[in-house]
Coordinates of C-alpha atoms in Angstrom, one line a residue:
X1 CA 16.4 -89.5 18.0
X2 CA 17.2 -87.1 20.8
X3 CA 20.9 -86.9 21.8
X4 CA 22.4 -88.8 24.7
X5 CA 22.8 -85.8 26.7
X6 CA 19.1 -84.8 26.0
X7 CA 18.0 -88.2 27.2
X8 CA 20.1 -87.7 30.4
X9 CA 18.6 -84.3 30.9
X10 CA 14.9 -85.8 30.8
X11 CA 16.0 -88.3 33.3
X12 CA 17.5 -85.7 35.6
X13 CA 14.4 -83.7 35.5
X14 CA 12.3 -86.6 36.5
X15 CA 14.7 -87.3 39.3
X16 CA 14.6 -83.9 40.8
X17 CA 10.9 -83.9 40.8
X18 CA 10.3 -81.0 38.5
X19 CA 7.1 -82.5 37.4
X20 CA 5.7 -82.6 41.0
X21 CA 5.3 -78.8 41.0
X22 CA 2.4 -79.4 38.6
X23 CA 1.1 -82.6 39.9
X24 CA -2.0 -81.2 41.4
X25 CA -4.0 -78.1 41.9
X26 CA -2.9 -77.9 45.6
X27 CA 0.7 -78.2 44.7
X28 CA 0.3 -75.1 42.5
X29 CA -1.7 -73.3 45.3
X30 CA 1.0 -74.2 47.8
X31 CA 3.7 -72.7 45.4
X32 CA 1.7 -69.5 44.8
X33 CA 1.2 -69.1 48.7
X34 CA 4.9 -69.4 49.1
X35 CA 5.7 -67.0 46.4
X36 CA 3.3 -64.5 48.0
X37 CA 5.0 -64.9 51.5
X38 CA 8.6 -64.9 50.0
X39 CA 8.7 -63.4 46.4
X40 CA 11.2 -64.7 44.0
X41 CA 13.7 -62.2 42.6
X42 CA 13.3 -61.3 39.0
X43 CA 16.7 -59.3 39.0
X44 CA 19.3 -60.2 36.2
X45 CA 22.4 -61.8 37.1
X46 CA 25.4 -59.4 37.9
X47 CA 27.5 -61.1 35.2
X48 CA 25.0 -59.9 32.4
X49 CA 26.5 -56.2 33.3
X50 CA 29.9 -57.1 31.9
X51 CA 28.5 -57.5 28.4
X52 CA 25.4 -55.5 28.4
X53 CA 24.0 -52.0 29.4
X54 CA 21.0 -53.0 31.8
X55 CA 18.4 -50.4 32.8
X56 CA 15.1 -50.8 34.5
X57 CA 11.9 -48.5 34.2
X58 CA 8.3 -49.1 35.2
X59 CA 5.3 -49.5 33.0
X60 CA 2.5 -49.1 35.6
X61 CA 3.3 -51.6 38.3
X62 CA 5.5 -53.6 35.9
X63 CA 9.4 -53.6 36.2
X64 CA 10.6 -53.6 32.6
X65 CA 14.3 -54.3 31.7
X66 CA 16.0 -52.7 28.8
X67 CA 19.2 -54.7 27.8
X68 CA 21.6 -53.4 25.0
X69 CA 25.1 -54.5 23.9
X70 CA 27.8 -52.8 25.9
X71 CA 29.8 -50.3 23.9
X72 CA 28.0 -50.7 20.5
X73 CA 24.7 -49.6 18.9
X74 CA 21.9 -52.3 18.8
X75 CA 20.9 -53.2 15.2
X76 CA 17.6 -54.6 16.0
X77 CA 15.0 -55.0 18.8
X78 CA 13.3 -57.8 20.7
X79 CA 10.6 -58.0 23.1
X80 CA 11.1 -61.0 25.2
X81 CA 8.2 -62.5 27.3
X82 CA 9.3 -65.1 29.9
X83 CA 7.5 -68.4 30.8
X84 CA 6.7 -69.8 34.1
X85 CA 3.1 -70.9 34.0
X86 CA 2.2 -67.3 34.8
X87 CA 3.1 -68.0 38.4
X88 CA 6.9 -67.9 38.2
X89 CA 9.5 -65.1 37.7
X90 CA 12.3 -64.7 35.4
X91 CA 14.9 -67.3 36.1
X92 CA 18.7 -67.8 35.1
X93 CA 17.8 -69.8 31.5
X94 CA 15.8 -66.8 30.6
X95 CA 18.5 -64.4 31.3
X96 CA 20.9 -66.6 29.6
X97 CA 18.9 -66.5 26.4
X98 CA 18.6 -62.7 26.8
X99 CA 22.4 -62.5 27.0
X100 CA 22.7 -64.6 23.8
X101 CA 20.4 -62.2 22.1
X102 CA 22.3 -59.1 23.2
X103 CA 26.0 -60.4 22.5
X104 CA 25.4 -62.5 19.5
X105 CA 22.5 -60.8 17.6
X106 CA 23.4 -57.3 18.7
X107 CA 19.7 -56.7 19.9
X108 CA 18.2 -54.4 22.3
X109 CA 16.1 -56.8 24.4
X110 CA 13.1 -55.3 26.4
X111 CA 12.0 -57.6 29.1
X112 CA 8.9 -57.1 31.1
X113 CA 8.7 -58.6 34.8
X114 CA 4.9 -58.7 34.5
X115 CA 2.8 -59.1 37.6
X116 CA 2.3 -62.7 38.2
X117 CA -1.1 -64.5 38.8
X118 CA -3.2 -64.5 40.8
X119 CA -2.6 -60.7 41.1
X120 CA -1.9 -60.3 37.3
X121 CA -4.7 -61.6 35.1
X122 CA -5.2 -61.9 31.4
X123 CA -7.6 -59.0 31.1
X124 CA -5.0 -56.7 32.8
X125 CA -2.0 -58.3 31.5
X126 CA -2.5 -58.7 27.7
X127 CA -3.1 -54.9 27.2
X128 CA 0.0 -53.8 28.9
X129 CA 2.0 -56.4 26.7
X130 CA 0.4 -55.0 23.5
X131 CA 1.4 -51.6 24.6
X132 CA 5.0 -52.6 25.0
X133 CA 5.0 -54.3 21.7
X134 CA 3.5 -51.3 20.1
X135 CA 5.8 -48.9 21.5
X136 CA 9.0 -50.9 20.5
X137 CA 7.6 -51.2 16.8
X138 CA 7.0 -47.5 16.9
X139 CA 10.3 -46.7 18.2
X140 CA 11.7 -47.5 14.6
X141 CA 15.5 -47.1 14.0
X142 CA 17.5 -49.8 12.5
X143 CA 16.2 -53.2 11.7
X144 CA 12.8 -54.7 12.8
X145 CA 11.1 -55.8 16.0
X146 CA 11.2 -59.5 16.9
X147 CA 8.6 -60.9 19.5
X148 CA 9.9 -63.8 21.5
X149 CA 8.1 -65.9 24.4
X150 CA 8.6 -69.1 26.0
X151 CA 5.9 -71.3 27.4
X152 CA 3.4 -69.1 29.1
X153 CA 5.3 -66.0 28.0
X154 CA 4.7 -67.4 24.4
X155 CA 0.9 -67.5 25.1
X156 CA 1.0 -63.8 26.4
X157 CA 3.3 -62.9 23.5
X158 CA 0.8 -64.2 20.8
X159 CA -2.3 -62.8 22.9
X160 CA -0.5 -59.2 22.7
X161 CA 0.2 -59.6 19.0
X162 CA -3.4 -60.5 18.3
X163 CA -4.4 -57.5 20.6
X164 CA -2.3 -55.1 18.5
X165 CA -3.5 -56.4 15.2
X166 CA -7.1 -55.6 16.2
X167 CA -6.0 -52.2 17.4
X168 CA -4.0 -50.8 14.6
X169 CA -3.0 -53.8 12.2
X170 CA 0.6 -53.4 13.3
X171 CA 2.8 -56.4 13.7
X172 CA 6.5 -57.3 14.7
X173 CA 8.8 -58.7 12.0
X174 CA 8.5 -62.0 13.3
X175 CA 7.1 -64.0 16.3
X176 CA 9.1 -66.8 17.9
X177 CA 7.4 -69.2 20.2
X178 CA 9.3 -71.5 22.4
X179 CA 7.2 -74.5 23.8
X180 CA 4.1 -72.2 23.8
X181 CA 1.2 -72.7 26.2
X182 CA -1.6 -71.3 24.1
X183 CA -4.8 -73.2 25.3
X184 CA -5.2 -73.1 29.0
X185 CA -8.3 -75.3 28.9
X186 CA -5.9 -78.3 28.6
X187 CA -8.6 -79.9 26.8
X188 CA -6.9 -81.5 23.7
X189 CA -7.7 -85.3 23.6
X190 CA -4.0 -86.0 22.7
X191 CA -2.6 -84.7 25.9
X192 CA -3.1 -87.6 28.0
X193 CA -0.9 -90.0 26.0
X194 CA 1.9 -87.4 25.8
X195 CA 1.6 -86.5 29.6
X196 CA 2.7 -90.0 30.6
X197 CA 6.3 -89.3 29.2
X198 CA 6.5 -85.6 30.0
X199 CA 9.4 -85.1 32.6
X200 CA 8.4 -81.6 33.6
X201 CA 4.6 -80.9 33.2
X202 CA 1.4 -82.3 34.3
X203 CA -2.3 -81.3 33.5
X204 CA -3.8 -80.8 37.1
X205 CA -1.4 -78.1 38.1
X206 CA -1.4 -76.3 34.7
X207 CA -5.3 -76.3 34.9
X208 CA -5.1 -74.4 38.2
X209 CA -2.3 -72.1 37.1
X210 CA -4.5 -71.3 34.1
X211 CA -7.6 -70.7 36.3
X212 CA -5.6 -68.2 38.4
X213 CA -4.3 -66.3 35.3
X214 CA -7.9 -66.3 33.7
X215 CA -9.3 -64.3 36.7
X216 CA -12.7 -63.3 35.6
X217 CA -12.4 -64.5 32.1
X218 CA -13.3 -67.9 30.7
X219 CA -10.3 -70.3 30.1
X220 CA -11.0 -70.3 26.3
X221 CA -11.2 -66.5 25.9
X222 CA -8.6 -65.3 23.5
X223 CA -6.9 -63.2 25.9
X224 CA -6.3 -66.2 28.1
X225 CA -6.0 -68.9 25.4
X226 CA -4.8 -67.2 22.1
X227 CA -5.1 -70.5 20.3
X228 CA -8.9 -69.7 20.3
X229 CA -8.2 -66.3 18.7
X230 CA -7.9 -65.3 15.0
X231 CA -4.6 -65.9 13.3
X232 CA -5.3 -63.7 10.3
X233 CA -2.9 -60.9 9.6
X234 CA -0.4 -62.0 12.0
X235 CA 3.4 -61.8 11.5
X236 CA 5.4 -64.8 10.2
X237 CA 6.1 -67.3 13.1
X238 CA 8.8 -69.7 14.3
X239 CA 7.8 -72.4 16.7
X240 CA 9.9 -74.8 18.6
X241 CA 8.5 -77.8 20.4
X242 CA 9.5 -81.1 21.7
X243 CA 7.4 -84.4 21.5
X244 CA 7.9 -85.0 25.1
X245 CA 5.9 -81.9 26.2
X246 CA 2.3 -82.1 27.0
X247 CA 1.8 -78.7 25.5
X248 CA 3.1 -79.8 22.0
X249 CA -0.6 -80.2 21.0
X250 CA -0.9 -76.5 21.3
X251 CA 2.0 -76.0 18.8
X252 CA 0.5 -78.3 16.2
X253 CA -3.0 -76.8 16.5
X254 CA -1.2 -73.4 15.8
X255 CA 0.6 -74.7 12.8
X256 CA -2.7 -75.9 11.5
X257 CA -4.8 -72.9 12.2
X258 CA -2.2 -70.4 11.1
X259 CA -1.4 -72.0 7.8
X260 CA -5.2 -72.3 7.1
X261 CA -5.3 -68.6 6.9
X262 CA -1.9 -68.0 5.0
X263 CA 0.3 -67.2 8.0
X264 CA 3.8 -68.5 7.3
X265 CA 5.1 -70.8 10.0
X266 CA 8.6 -72.1 10.5
X267 CA 8.1 -75.3 12.4
X268 CA 10.8 -77.2 14.5
X269 CA 9.4 -80.2 16.3
X270 CA 12.2 -82.2 18.1
X271 CA 11.5 -86.1 18.9
X272 CA 12.0 -86.9 22.4
X273 CA 12.8 -83.5 23.7
X274 CA 10.9 -81.9 26.8
X275 CA 9.3 -78.5 27.3
X276 CA 11.4 -75.7 26.9
X277 CA 14.3 -77.6 25.4
X278 CA 15.7 -74.3 23.4
X279 CA 16.7 -72.8 26.7
X280 CA 18.5 -76.0 27.9
X281 CA 22.3 -76.8 27.7
X282 CA 21.8 -79.8 25.1
X283 CA 22.8 -80.1 21.4
X284 CA 19.3 -79.5 20.2
X285 CA 19.0 -76.5 22.5
X286 CA 22.0 -75.0 21.2
X287 CA 20.8 -75.5 17.5
X288 CA 17.5 -73.9 18.4
X289 CA 19.3 -70.7 20.0
X290 CA 21.5 -70.5 17.0
X291 CA 18.2 -70.3 14.8
X292 CA 16.8 -67.7 17.0
X293 CA 19.9 -65.6 16.8
X294 CA 20.0 -65.9 13.0
X295 CA 16.3 -65.0 12.8
X296 CA 17.0 -61.7 14.8
X297 CA 19.9 -60.8 12.9
X298 CA 18.0 -61.2 9.6
X299 CA 15.4 -58.9 11.1
X300 CA 18.1 -56.3 11.2
X301 CA 19.0 -56.4 7.5
X302 CA 15.5 -55.1 6.1
X303 CA 13.1 -55.2 9.0
X304 CA 11.9 -58.8 8.3
X305 CA 13.3 -62.3 8.1

């Protein structure tokens, strides 16, 4: 059973209208239009600078943040790919997770603020993400490289890992997927029943956001929906999902397909928890963050958890 605080959080998400943002294609298009007129900031909070060295470079048109522990050498590396349905920038919960990785796991965390849809589409975005992952792995040094993504960022992270495997066979030490969005067709027959209890997400808006990100590609192209790609030869994975998340069907399908080809998957499915719960201030979220920190620390010991 979810904790009382988790149940209260779900109620609060419903009360604040979070789900309305994805209630329809029109709602998503209106949000994208508003963001085009007044872009949101992806800048890190100033407080991060008290505990971390933060720098920014550009990879093509992408701002890429490099965050390391202040006053000490990092012992491992993380590529963190943020969520937001491909139409929203980095927000405070993402930066809070990054701060946790820097301060508790002593990780150097590379954070791309990738171009959002509809300007940023999968055919352009996935290769650049694969380049970033490849460069971080090739940098070498102490420890390994952990690839972490949440929601849409988890889909982009997995697509980048698949792309890198096809190029060179290289993989990170581990792939950590938080409430991953992996199939943008939103066609799983089990989603309708789950959607009724989801306090955050609804299929009509997700389908439209997915269409904007797919661009010229089909929604089931593996660059758009990595659930339709091959899982052979991928790194060990850790997956977090909740049963009140309409996208939990993606996680369950990943578990089945990855294990079929021998990929090790560490599985965490929390009953009654919503989308993105590991980023939330609830007991189950703290437990998930503790496990992620542990996995990143383990990668520092011998390069693989």
